[in-house]
Structure formats: C-alpha cells, structure tokens
Short mmCIF file of C-alpha atoms and ligand atoms in Angstrom, two decimals:
data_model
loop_
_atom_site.label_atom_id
_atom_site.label_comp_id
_atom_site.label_asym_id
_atom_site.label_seq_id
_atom_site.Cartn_x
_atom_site.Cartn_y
_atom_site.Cartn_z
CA UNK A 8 37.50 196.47 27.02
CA UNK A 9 38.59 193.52 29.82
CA UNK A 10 39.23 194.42 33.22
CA UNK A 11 43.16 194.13 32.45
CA UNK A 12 43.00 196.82 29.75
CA UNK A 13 41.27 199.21 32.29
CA UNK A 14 44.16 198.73 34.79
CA UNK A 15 46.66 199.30 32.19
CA UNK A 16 45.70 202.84 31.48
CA UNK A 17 45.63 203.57 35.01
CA UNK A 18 49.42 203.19 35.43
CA UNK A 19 52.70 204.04 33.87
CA UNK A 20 56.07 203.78 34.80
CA UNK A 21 58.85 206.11 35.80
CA UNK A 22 61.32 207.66 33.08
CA UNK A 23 62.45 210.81 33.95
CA UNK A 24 63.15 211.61 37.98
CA UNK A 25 60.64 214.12 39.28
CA UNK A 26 62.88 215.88 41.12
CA UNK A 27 65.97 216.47 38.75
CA UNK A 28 65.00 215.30 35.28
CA UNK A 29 67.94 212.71 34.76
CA UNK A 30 66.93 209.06 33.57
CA UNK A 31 69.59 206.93 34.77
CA UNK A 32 68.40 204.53 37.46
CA UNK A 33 69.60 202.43 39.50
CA UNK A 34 67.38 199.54 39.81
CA UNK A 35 67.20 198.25 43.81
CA UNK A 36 64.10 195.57 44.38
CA UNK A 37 61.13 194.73 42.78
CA UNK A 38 58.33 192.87 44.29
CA UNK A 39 56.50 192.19 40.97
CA UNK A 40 52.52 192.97 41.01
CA UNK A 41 50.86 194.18 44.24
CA UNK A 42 47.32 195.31 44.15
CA UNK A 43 46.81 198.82 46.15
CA UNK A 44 47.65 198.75 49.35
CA UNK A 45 44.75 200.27 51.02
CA UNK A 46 41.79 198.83 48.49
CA UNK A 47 39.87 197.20 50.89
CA UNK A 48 37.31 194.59 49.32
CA UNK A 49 33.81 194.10 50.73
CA UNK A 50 34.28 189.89 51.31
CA UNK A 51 33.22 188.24 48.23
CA UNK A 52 33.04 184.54 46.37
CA UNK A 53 35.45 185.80 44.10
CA UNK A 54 38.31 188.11 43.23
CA UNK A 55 38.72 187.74 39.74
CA UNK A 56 39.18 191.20 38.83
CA UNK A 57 41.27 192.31 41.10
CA UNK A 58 43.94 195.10 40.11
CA UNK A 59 47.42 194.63 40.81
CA UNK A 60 50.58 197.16 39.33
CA UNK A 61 53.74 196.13 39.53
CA UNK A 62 56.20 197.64 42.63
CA UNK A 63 59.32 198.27 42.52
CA UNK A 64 61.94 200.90 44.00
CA UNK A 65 64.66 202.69 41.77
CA UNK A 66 67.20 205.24 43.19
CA UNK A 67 67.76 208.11 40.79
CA UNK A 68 71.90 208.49 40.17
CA UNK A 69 71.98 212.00 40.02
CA UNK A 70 70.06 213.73 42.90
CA UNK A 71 69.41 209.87 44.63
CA UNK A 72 65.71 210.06 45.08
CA UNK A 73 64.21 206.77 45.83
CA UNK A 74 60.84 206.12 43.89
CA UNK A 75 58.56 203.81 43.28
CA UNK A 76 58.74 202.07 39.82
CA UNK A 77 55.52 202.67 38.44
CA UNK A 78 52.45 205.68 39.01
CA UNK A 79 49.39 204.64 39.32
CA UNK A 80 47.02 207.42 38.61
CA UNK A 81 45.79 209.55 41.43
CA UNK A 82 42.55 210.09 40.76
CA UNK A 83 42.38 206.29 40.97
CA UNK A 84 43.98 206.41 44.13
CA UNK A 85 42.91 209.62 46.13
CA UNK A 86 39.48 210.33 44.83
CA UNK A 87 37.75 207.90 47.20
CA UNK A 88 40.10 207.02 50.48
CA UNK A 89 40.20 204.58 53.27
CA UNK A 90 43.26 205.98 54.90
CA UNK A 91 41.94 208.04 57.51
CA UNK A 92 44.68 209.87 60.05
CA UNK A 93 45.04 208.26 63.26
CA UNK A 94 43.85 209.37 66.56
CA UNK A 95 46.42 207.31 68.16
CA UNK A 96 48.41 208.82 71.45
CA UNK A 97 51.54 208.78 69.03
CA UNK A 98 49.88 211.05 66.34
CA UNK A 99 47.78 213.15 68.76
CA UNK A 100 51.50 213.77 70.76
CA UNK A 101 53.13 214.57 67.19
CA UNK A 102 50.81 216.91 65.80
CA UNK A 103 51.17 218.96 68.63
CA UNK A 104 54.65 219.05 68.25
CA UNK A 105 54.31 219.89 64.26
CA UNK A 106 52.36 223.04 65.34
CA UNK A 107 54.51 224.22 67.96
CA UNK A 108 57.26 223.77 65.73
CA UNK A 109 55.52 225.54 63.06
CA UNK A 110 54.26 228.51 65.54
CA UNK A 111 58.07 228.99 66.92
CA UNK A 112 60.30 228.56 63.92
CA UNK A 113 57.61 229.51 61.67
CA UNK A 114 56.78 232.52 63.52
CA UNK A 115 52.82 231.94 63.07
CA UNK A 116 50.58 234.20 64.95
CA UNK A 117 47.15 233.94 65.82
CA UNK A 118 44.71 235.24 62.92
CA UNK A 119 47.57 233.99 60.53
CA UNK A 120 45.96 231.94 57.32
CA UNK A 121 47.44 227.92 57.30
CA UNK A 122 46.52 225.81 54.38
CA UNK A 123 46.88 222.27 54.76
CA UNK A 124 47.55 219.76 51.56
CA UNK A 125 46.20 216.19 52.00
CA UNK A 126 44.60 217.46 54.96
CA UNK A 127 42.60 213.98 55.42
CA UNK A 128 39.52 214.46 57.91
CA UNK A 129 41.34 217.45 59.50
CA UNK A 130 43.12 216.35 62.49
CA UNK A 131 46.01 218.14 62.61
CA UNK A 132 44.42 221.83 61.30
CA UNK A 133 42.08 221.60 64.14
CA UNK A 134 44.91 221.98 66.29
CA UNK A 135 45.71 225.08 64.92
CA UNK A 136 42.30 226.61 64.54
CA UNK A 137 42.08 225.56 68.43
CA UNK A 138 45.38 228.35 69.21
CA UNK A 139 44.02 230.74 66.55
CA UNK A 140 45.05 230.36 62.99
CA UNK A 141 42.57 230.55 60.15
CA UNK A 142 42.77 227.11 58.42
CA UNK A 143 41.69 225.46 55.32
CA UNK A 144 42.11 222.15 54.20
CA UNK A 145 42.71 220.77 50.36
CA UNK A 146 42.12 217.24 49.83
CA UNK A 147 41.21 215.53 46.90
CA UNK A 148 39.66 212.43 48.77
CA UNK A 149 35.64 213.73 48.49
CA UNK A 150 34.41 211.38 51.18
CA UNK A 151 37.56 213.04 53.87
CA UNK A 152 37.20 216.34 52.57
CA UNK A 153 33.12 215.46 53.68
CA UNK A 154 34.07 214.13 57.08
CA UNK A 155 36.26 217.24 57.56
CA UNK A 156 33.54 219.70 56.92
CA UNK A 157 31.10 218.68 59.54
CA UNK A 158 33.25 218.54 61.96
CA UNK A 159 34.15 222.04 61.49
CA UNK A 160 37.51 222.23 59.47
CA UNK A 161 36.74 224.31 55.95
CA UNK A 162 38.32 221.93 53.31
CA UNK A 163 38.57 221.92 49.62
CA UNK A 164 37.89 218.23 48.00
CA UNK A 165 40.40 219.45 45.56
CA UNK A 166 43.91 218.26 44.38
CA UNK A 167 46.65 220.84 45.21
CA UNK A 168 47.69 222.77 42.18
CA UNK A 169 48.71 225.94 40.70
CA UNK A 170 45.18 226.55 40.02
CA UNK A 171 43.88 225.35 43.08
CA UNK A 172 46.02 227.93 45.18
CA UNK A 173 45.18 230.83 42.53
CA UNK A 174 41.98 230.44 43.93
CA UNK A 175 42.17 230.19 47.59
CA UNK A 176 44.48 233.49 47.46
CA UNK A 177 41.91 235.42 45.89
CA UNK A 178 39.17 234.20 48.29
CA UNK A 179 41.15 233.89 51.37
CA UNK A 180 44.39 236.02 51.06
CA UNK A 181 48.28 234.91 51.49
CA UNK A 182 49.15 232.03 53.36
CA UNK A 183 51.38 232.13 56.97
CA UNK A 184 51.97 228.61 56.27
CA UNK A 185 51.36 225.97 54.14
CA UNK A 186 51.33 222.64 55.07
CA UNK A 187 51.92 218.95 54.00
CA UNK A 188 52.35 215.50 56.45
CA UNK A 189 52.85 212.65 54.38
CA UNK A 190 51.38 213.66 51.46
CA UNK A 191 54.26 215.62 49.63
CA UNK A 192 55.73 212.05 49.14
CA UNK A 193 52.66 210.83 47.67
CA UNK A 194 52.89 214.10 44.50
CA UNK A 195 54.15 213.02 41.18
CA UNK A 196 53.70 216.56 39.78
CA UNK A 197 56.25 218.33 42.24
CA UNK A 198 56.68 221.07 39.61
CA UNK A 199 52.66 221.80 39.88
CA UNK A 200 52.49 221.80 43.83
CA UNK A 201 55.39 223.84 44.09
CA UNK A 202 53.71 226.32 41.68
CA UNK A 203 50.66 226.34 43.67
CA UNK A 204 53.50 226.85 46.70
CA UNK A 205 54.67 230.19 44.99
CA UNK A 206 51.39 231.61 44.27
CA UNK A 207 50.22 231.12 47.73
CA UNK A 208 52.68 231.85 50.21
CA UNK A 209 52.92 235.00 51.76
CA UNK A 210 56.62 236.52 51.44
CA UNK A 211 57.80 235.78 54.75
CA UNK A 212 55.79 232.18 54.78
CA UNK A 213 56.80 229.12 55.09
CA UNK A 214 56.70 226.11 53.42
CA UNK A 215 56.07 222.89 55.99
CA UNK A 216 56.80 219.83 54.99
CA UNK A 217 56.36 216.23 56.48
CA UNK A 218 58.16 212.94 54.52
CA UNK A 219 59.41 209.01 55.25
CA UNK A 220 63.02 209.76 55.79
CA UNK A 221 65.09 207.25 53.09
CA UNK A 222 68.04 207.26 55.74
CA UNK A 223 65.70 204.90 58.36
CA UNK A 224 64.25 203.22 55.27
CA UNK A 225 67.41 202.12 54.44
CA UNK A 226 68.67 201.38 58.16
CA UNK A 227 65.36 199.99 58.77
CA UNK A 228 65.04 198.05 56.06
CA UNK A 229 61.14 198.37 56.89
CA UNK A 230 60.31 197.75 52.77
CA UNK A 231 56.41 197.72 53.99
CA UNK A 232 56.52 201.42 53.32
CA UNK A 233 56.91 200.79 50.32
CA UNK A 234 53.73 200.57 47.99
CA UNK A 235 52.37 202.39 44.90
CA UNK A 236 50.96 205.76 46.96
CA UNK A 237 54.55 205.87 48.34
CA UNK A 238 56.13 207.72 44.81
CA UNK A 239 59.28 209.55 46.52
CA UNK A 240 62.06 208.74 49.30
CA UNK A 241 63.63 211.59 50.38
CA UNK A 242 67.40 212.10 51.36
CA UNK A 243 67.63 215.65 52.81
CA UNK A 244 70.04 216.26 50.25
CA UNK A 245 67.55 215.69 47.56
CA UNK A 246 65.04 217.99 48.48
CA UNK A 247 67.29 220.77 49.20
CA UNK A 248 68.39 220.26 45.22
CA UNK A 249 64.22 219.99 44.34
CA UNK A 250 63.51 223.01 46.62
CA UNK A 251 66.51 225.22 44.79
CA UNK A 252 65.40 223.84 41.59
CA UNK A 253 62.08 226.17 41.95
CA UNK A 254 62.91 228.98 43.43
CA UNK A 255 62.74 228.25 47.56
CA UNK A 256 65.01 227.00 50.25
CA UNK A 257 65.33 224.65 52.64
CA UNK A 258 65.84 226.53 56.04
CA UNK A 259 65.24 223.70 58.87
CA UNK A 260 64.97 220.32 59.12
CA UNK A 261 64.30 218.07 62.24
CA UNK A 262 64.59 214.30 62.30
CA UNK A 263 61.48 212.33 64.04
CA UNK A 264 60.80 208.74 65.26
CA UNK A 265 56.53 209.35 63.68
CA UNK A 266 56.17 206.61 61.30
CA UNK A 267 58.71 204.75 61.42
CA UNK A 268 61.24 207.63 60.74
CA UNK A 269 60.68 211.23 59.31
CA UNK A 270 61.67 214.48 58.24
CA UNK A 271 59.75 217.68 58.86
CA UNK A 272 61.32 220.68 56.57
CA UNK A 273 61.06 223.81 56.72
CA UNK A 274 61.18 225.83 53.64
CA UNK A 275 60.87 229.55 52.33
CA UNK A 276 61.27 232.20 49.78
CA UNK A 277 64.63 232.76 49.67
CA UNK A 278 64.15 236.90 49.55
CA UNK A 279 63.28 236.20 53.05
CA UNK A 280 66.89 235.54 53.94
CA UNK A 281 66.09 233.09 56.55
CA UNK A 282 69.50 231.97 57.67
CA UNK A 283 69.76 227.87 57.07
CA UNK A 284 70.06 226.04 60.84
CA UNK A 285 72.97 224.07 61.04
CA UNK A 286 70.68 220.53 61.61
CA UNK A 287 70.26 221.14 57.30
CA UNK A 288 74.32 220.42 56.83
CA UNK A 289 75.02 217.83 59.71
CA UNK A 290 72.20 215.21 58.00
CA UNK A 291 73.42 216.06 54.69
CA UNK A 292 77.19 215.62 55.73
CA UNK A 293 76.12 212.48 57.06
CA UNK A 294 73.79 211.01 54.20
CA UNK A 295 77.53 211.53 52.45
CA UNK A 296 79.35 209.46 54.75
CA UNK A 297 77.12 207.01 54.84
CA UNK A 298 77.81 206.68 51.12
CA UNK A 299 74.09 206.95 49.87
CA UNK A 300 75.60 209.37 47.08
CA UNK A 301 76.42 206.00 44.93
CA UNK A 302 75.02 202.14 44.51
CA UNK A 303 76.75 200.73 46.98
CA UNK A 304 74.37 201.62 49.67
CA UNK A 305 71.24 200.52 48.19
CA UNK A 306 72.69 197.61 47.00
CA UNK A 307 72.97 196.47 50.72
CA UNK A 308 69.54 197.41 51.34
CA UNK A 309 68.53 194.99 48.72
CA UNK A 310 70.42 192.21 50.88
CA UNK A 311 68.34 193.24 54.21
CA UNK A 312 65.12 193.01 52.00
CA UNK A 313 65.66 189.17 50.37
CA UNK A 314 66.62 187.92 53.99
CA UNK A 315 63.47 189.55 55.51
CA UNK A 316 61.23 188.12 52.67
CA UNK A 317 62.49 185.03 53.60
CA UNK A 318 62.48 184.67 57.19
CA UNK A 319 59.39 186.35 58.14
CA UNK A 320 57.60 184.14 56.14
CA UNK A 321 59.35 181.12 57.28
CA UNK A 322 59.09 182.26 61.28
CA UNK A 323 55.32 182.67 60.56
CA UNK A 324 54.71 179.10 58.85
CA UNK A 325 56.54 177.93 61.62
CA UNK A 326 54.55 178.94 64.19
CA UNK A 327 51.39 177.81 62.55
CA UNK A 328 52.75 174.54 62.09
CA UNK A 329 53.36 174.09 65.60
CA UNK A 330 49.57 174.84 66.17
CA UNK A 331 49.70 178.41 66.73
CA UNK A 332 46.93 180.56 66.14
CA UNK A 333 48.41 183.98 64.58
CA UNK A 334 46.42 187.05 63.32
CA UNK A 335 47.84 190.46 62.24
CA UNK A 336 48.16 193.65 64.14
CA UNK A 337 46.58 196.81 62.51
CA UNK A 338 45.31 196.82 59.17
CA UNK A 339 47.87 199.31 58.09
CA UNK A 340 48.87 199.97 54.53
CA UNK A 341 51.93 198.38 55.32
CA UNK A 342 50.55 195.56 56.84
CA UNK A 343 48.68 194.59 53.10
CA UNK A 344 51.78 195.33 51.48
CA UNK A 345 54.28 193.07 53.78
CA UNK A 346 51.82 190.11 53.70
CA UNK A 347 51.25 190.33 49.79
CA UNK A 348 54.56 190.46 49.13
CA UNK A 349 55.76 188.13 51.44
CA UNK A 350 52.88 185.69 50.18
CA UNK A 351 50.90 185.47 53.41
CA UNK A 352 47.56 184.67 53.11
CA UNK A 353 44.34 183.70 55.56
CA UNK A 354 46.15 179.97 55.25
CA UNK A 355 48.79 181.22 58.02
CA UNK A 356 47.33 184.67 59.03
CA UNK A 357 43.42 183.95 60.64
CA UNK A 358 42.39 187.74 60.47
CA UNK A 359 43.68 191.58 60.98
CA UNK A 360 42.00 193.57 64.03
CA UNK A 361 42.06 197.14 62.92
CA UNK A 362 40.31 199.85 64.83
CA UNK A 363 39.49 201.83 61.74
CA UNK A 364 35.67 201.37 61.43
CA UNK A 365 36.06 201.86 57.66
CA UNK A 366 37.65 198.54 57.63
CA UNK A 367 36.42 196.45 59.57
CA UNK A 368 33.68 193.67 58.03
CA UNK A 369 35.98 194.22 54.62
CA UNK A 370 38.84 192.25 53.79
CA UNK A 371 42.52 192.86 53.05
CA UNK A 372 43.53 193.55 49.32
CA UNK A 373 45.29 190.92 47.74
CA UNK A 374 45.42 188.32 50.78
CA UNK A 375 41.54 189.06 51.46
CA UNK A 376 42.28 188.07 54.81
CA UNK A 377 39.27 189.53 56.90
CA UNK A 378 39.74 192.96 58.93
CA UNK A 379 37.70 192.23 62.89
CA UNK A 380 37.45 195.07 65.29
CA UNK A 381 39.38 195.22 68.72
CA UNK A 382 36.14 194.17 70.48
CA UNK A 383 36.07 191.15 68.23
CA UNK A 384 39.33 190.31 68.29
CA UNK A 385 39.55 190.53 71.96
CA UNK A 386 36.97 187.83 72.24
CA UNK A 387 39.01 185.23 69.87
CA UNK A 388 42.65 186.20 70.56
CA UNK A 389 44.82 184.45 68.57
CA UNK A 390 48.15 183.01 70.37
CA UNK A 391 50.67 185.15 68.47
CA UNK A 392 49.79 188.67 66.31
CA UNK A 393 52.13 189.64 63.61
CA UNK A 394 52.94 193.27 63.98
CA UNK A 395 51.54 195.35 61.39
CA UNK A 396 51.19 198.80 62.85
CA UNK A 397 54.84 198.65 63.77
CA UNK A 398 55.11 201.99 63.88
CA UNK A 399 53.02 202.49 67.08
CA UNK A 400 55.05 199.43 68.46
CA UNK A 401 55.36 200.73 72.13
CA UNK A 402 51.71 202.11 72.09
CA UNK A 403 50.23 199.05 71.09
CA UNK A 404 52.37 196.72 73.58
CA UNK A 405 51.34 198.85 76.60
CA UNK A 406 47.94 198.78 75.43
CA UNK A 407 47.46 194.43 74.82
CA UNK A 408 49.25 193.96 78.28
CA UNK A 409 46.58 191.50 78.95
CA UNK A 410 47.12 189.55 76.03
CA UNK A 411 51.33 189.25 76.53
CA UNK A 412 50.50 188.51 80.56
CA UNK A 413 48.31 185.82 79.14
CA UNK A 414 50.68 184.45 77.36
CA UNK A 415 50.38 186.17 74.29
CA UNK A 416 53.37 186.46 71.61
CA UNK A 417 54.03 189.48 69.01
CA UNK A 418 56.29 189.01 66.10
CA UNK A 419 57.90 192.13 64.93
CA UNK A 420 59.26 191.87 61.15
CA UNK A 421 62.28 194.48 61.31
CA UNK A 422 65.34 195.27 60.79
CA UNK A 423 65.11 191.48 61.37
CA UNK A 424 61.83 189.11 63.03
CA UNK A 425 61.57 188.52 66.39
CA UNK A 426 59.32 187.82 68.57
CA UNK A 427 58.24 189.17 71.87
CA UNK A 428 56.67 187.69 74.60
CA UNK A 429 55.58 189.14 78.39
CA UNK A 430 59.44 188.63 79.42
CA UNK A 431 61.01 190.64 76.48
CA UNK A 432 58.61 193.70 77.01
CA UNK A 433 59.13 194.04 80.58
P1 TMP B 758 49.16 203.94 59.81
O1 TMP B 758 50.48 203.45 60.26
O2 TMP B 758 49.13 204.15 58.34
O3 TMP B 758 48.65 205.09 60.65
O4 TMP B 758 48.11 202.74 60.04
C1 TMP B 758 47.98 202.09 61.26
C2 TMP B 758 46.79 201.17 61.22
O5 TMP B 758 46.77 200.44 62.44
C3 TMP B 758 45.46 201.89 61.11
O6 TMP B 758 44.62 201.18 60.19
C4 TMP B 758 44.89 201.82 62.53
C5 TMP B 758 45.52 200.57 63.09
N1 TMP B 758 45.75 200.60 64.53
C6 TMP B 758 45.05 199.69 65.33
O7 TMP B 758 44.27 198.89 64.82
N2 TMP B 758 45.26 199.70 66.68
C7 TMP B 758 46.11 200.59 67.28
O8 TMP B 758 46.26 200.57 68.51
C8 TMP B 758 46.83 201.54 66.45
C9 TMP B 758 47.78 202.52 67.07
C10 TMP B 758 46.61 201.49 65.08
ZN1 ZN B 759 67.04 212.82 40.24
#
C-alpha cells in the first residue's frame, strides 16, 4: 500500500453534526490540504511522504456548530503528542482562576475526587492536589500521561470513555468534578464522553468544561485556530442544546480572554436543581442578535478570512523584499497552520523560536521551516518576528523589550496585520 493510501484511511469527513444529528451544512472556507498542525519533522533531505488532510470549516444549520470538515483519526493524532501545556504567566494566572472558579461555584472541598480529561503533563490538576482534592488525570497521549506520572500527578494514558470512567468509579469512587480545558473541542464521539460523564459524576458534581468561544472566532477572524485537532466551535447556545440532548444542564458560563477567547461551562445533573446564572441567557440572547442563528454571519467571516490570506502574506513579502530579516514567534499550532495556509515558507520566514524543548532542532510541518530556542534566537535576532503565539501577545511584548528598544518590529496577523514597533507598544 503507498503512503497516500495509508493517509486515506486515517481520515473521513463530516456527515452528520455531532452535536444534533442534522446534515445540512453550510459550507464557510476551505483551505484545501494542510498536514497536522503540530507534526513536527526531525529536519530531513526530503519530505516526500508527508501527510496532509484537507481543512475546511462548515457551520451546522440546525444547532450552528462550527466544525472542521474532515476527522482525522485520534489515535493518529493523540497517541504520541507534542503539544505540551504552557507554563506561561498567562496559563499559570488562568488555571488558578479555573480552580477557584471550580472550588466556589462548584462547591469542591478538600478530599473531594477531580478527574481531569486531556489532562496533558498535569499542570492544571496539580493545582488542585496542592489545596486538597484527590486528582487523576486521563490522557491518551502515552508519552504526557509518562511525564505526568513522575512528577507526581496519577494519570491514565487512556482515551476518555464510557468504559474508561466505569473503571475509575469502581477503583476510585464518584467524581466532585470532572474536568476538560481544551480538549472537549478536540472529541468527535461527544455521545461516548458524555456517557463516561454520567457514569462518573457524583449527583451533586459538576461537569467543567473549557472551549474556543466561536463568537471571538468569528469577531476575531483569528482562522489559525483552525486545524484538524480543532473538530467543534462552540456557540453557548449549542452546547446548552448538546448538554440537554444527554441528560445534563448547562448551569454557568463565564467568558475569558485565555487563548484567544473562551468559554468555561459549568454543567450538572439536572436532579440537582442547580438554578441556571443569568450570564447562560445574556450570551445566548446575544449570539441571537448578532445573527449567528443563520448564514449571513459566517458568510462575513469568510470575507475577513480571504482579505487576511491575502495581506498577511503580501505585508510579509514586503518586508523581506526590502531586506528585512523576519522569523516567527512561537511555534504554536497556529503558527504551522497560518503559515501553511497562507503559503509561507523558510523563503520569507528564516526560522520559529519556540521555547518548547520538544521542538526545538525539528522543523515546522508543512513549511519545514526550522524551530531555534530563545537562547538561539536571541543571538541572531531577526529585524521583524511574525506573531505566532498571538495569544500571549502582551506577555511576549513585555518580555522581548530589548528587541522592540533595539529596533525590533512584530507583525500581528489579526483581525487585520499590523505591525508594531517600540513606539506602538509604549
Ligand atoms: P499555545 O498557544 O498552543 O499554548 O502555543 C504557544 C506556543 O508558543 C508554544 O509552542 C510555546 C510558544 N511560546 C514561546 O515560544 N514563547 C513564549 O513566550 C510563549 C508565551 C509561548
Ligand atoms: Zn447540529
């Protein structure tokens, strides 16, 4: 069988939405093939084999979730994993908010069991362990779930399922809460992980949840979050219908700036006769006015898209053309998306600093532009970085305030490019 073949099987595309079942879609971009976004290559002569699955976002009529075009199989994707969690100030800050949130409206107590899904190398359960809680991870990535175990966090390298949680209940009792940041968005089989939900929680548990939010997607127009691990796009709306659909409610919701825009839910049984906060109706009431409910909407985020995939390219070619040096900023999964789709390659981007060690020495999928460490980087600055890691924007500017009072120049790509020198920062 040929290399093609192989990919073939591991990927099939969306028919039926996985929230509400309906098959009408409303097609909104497509950005043809794009190889994964975080399959690193070790540097090589050649490339030949490289996979690539097409991408491509669709916006279901009837409960408007945004997904992804195609799956691409997640034991393909999750089994071995690059992504680790970031020990950035920004994430450190956040998930000590996500606990405290969980602890108050929650009402966790110390001693209380939390389960966390997609619980990477265990950042955000040691927080919890740290005021108390018994915690367990489950993550299918073995070489995470690894990581996480030495340094003390219990974790499962399992996927999430019915199954799964049958298991940890009978070894480990009812779960307080359950938990899942950034990874519920990443679950094809909803029905299975809600299953596992049920079977776990205990009855007055609850259900947190962590997910892109489509509203600053869409007002963003930051399409780099778009790539094949990225399967859902939430409207609060449509996960209050998903939740209903099996047997739980949506209670809470907050709206937060982490990752470029999120949503952390909260969710129970609804025998538990949580009362739902008032925050759940004002961002559905105004998902309606903004009109996301029909094409319209996503039609206009298709505009934003086209004119970013033109002039960030254009801005960048530019700039090398008038002999500037430019490199990317973070290695992010974004960062390989935006550059392969807007058909940047080590012609007009020199290299991507990344401080992920897992990275660095390899070289970007797709582009195979080469990842260098901060230490590296530092010692051949280019004259202008490309923002990649826009999502820690304001971290990242305080922290190269050498290279902006030296004269160096950011670009950011969105809601439109611009760039950013010493002058526009202070
Ligand atoms: P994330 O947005 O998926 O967390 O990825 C961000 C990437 O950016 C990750 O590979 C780490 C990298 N990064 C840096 O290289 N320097 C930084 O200062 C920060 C905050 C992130
Ligand atoms: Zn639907």
């Amino acid at each position: 069988m040929n290399a093609a073949a192989d990919h073939e099987e591991n990927v099939r595309p969306v028919t039926r939405c996985r929230v509400c079942g309906a098959s009408d879609w409303q097609e909104i971009v497509s950005f043809g093939e794009v190889p994964l976004a975080n399959a690193f290559l070790a540097p090589a002569a050649s490339y030949e084999d490289e996979p690539a699955y097409p991408l491509g976002v669709i916006s279901c009529r009837s409960c408007r979730l945004m997904s992804v075009t195609h799956v691409v199989d997640p034991e393909v994707l999750y089994r071995s994993y690059s992504y680790v969690t970031s020990d950035s100030e920004t994430i450190t800050r956040h998930m000590e908010f996500v606990a405290a949130t969980c602890r108050e409206r929650g009402g966790l107590a110390p001693g209380d069991l939390v389960v966390e899904l997609g619980s990477n190398t265990g950042q955000q359960l040691a927080v919890f362990a740290r005021d108390g809680a018994r915690v367990l991870g489950v993550d299918p990535a073995r070489n995470l779930a690894a990581v996480a175990n030495e340094r003390g966090t219990p974790t499962l390298p399992e996927f999430f399922t019915a199954a799964t949680a049958e298991i940890v209940r009978r070894s480990h009792g009812p779960a307080r809460l359950v938990l899942g940041r950034h990874v519920f968005a990443h679950i094809d089989d909803l029905a299975g992980v809600l299953a596992g939900v049920h079977a776990l929680l205990a009855p007055d548990g609850v259900f947190a949840v962590e997910v892109p939010y489509a509203v600053d997607l869409l007002e963003k127009l930051a399409f780099d979050t778009i790539y094949h691990e990225h399967l859902s796009y939430f409207l609060v709306r449509t996960l209050d219908t998903l939740f209903t659909r099996h047997g739980l409610s949506l209670f809470d919701v907050e709206r937060l700036p982490v990752h470029g825009g999120s949503l952390l839910v909260l969710v129970g049984r609804p025998e538990a006769g949580r009362p739902v906060t008032h925050a759940v109706s004002t961002l559905i009431e105004a998902e309606k006015r903004a009109e996301l409910g029909s094409d319209a909407g996503y039609r206009e985020f298709a505009r934003g898209v086209r004119a970013i995939r033109e002039e960030l390219p254009a801005l960048v070619r530019s700039l090398v053309a008038e002999g500037h040096r430019v490199a990317g900023y973070g290695a992010s999964a974004k960062g390989t998306t935006i550059l392969n789709i807007c058909g940047l390659g080590p012609a007009e981007v020199a290299y991507c600093t990344d401080t992920t060690s897992l990275k660095q020495g390899k070289v970007l999928p797709g582009t195979h532009i080469p990842v260098r460490s901060p230490e590296d980087a530092r010692a051949d600055p280019p004259d202008v970085y490309l923002m990649l890691a826009w999502n820690y924007a304001e971290e990242i500017l305080r922290k190269e305030a050498e290279f902006l009072r030296a004269g160096g120049r950011f670009v950011l790509p969105f809601p439109k490019p611009v760039i950013v020198s010493a002058d526009s920062v202070r």
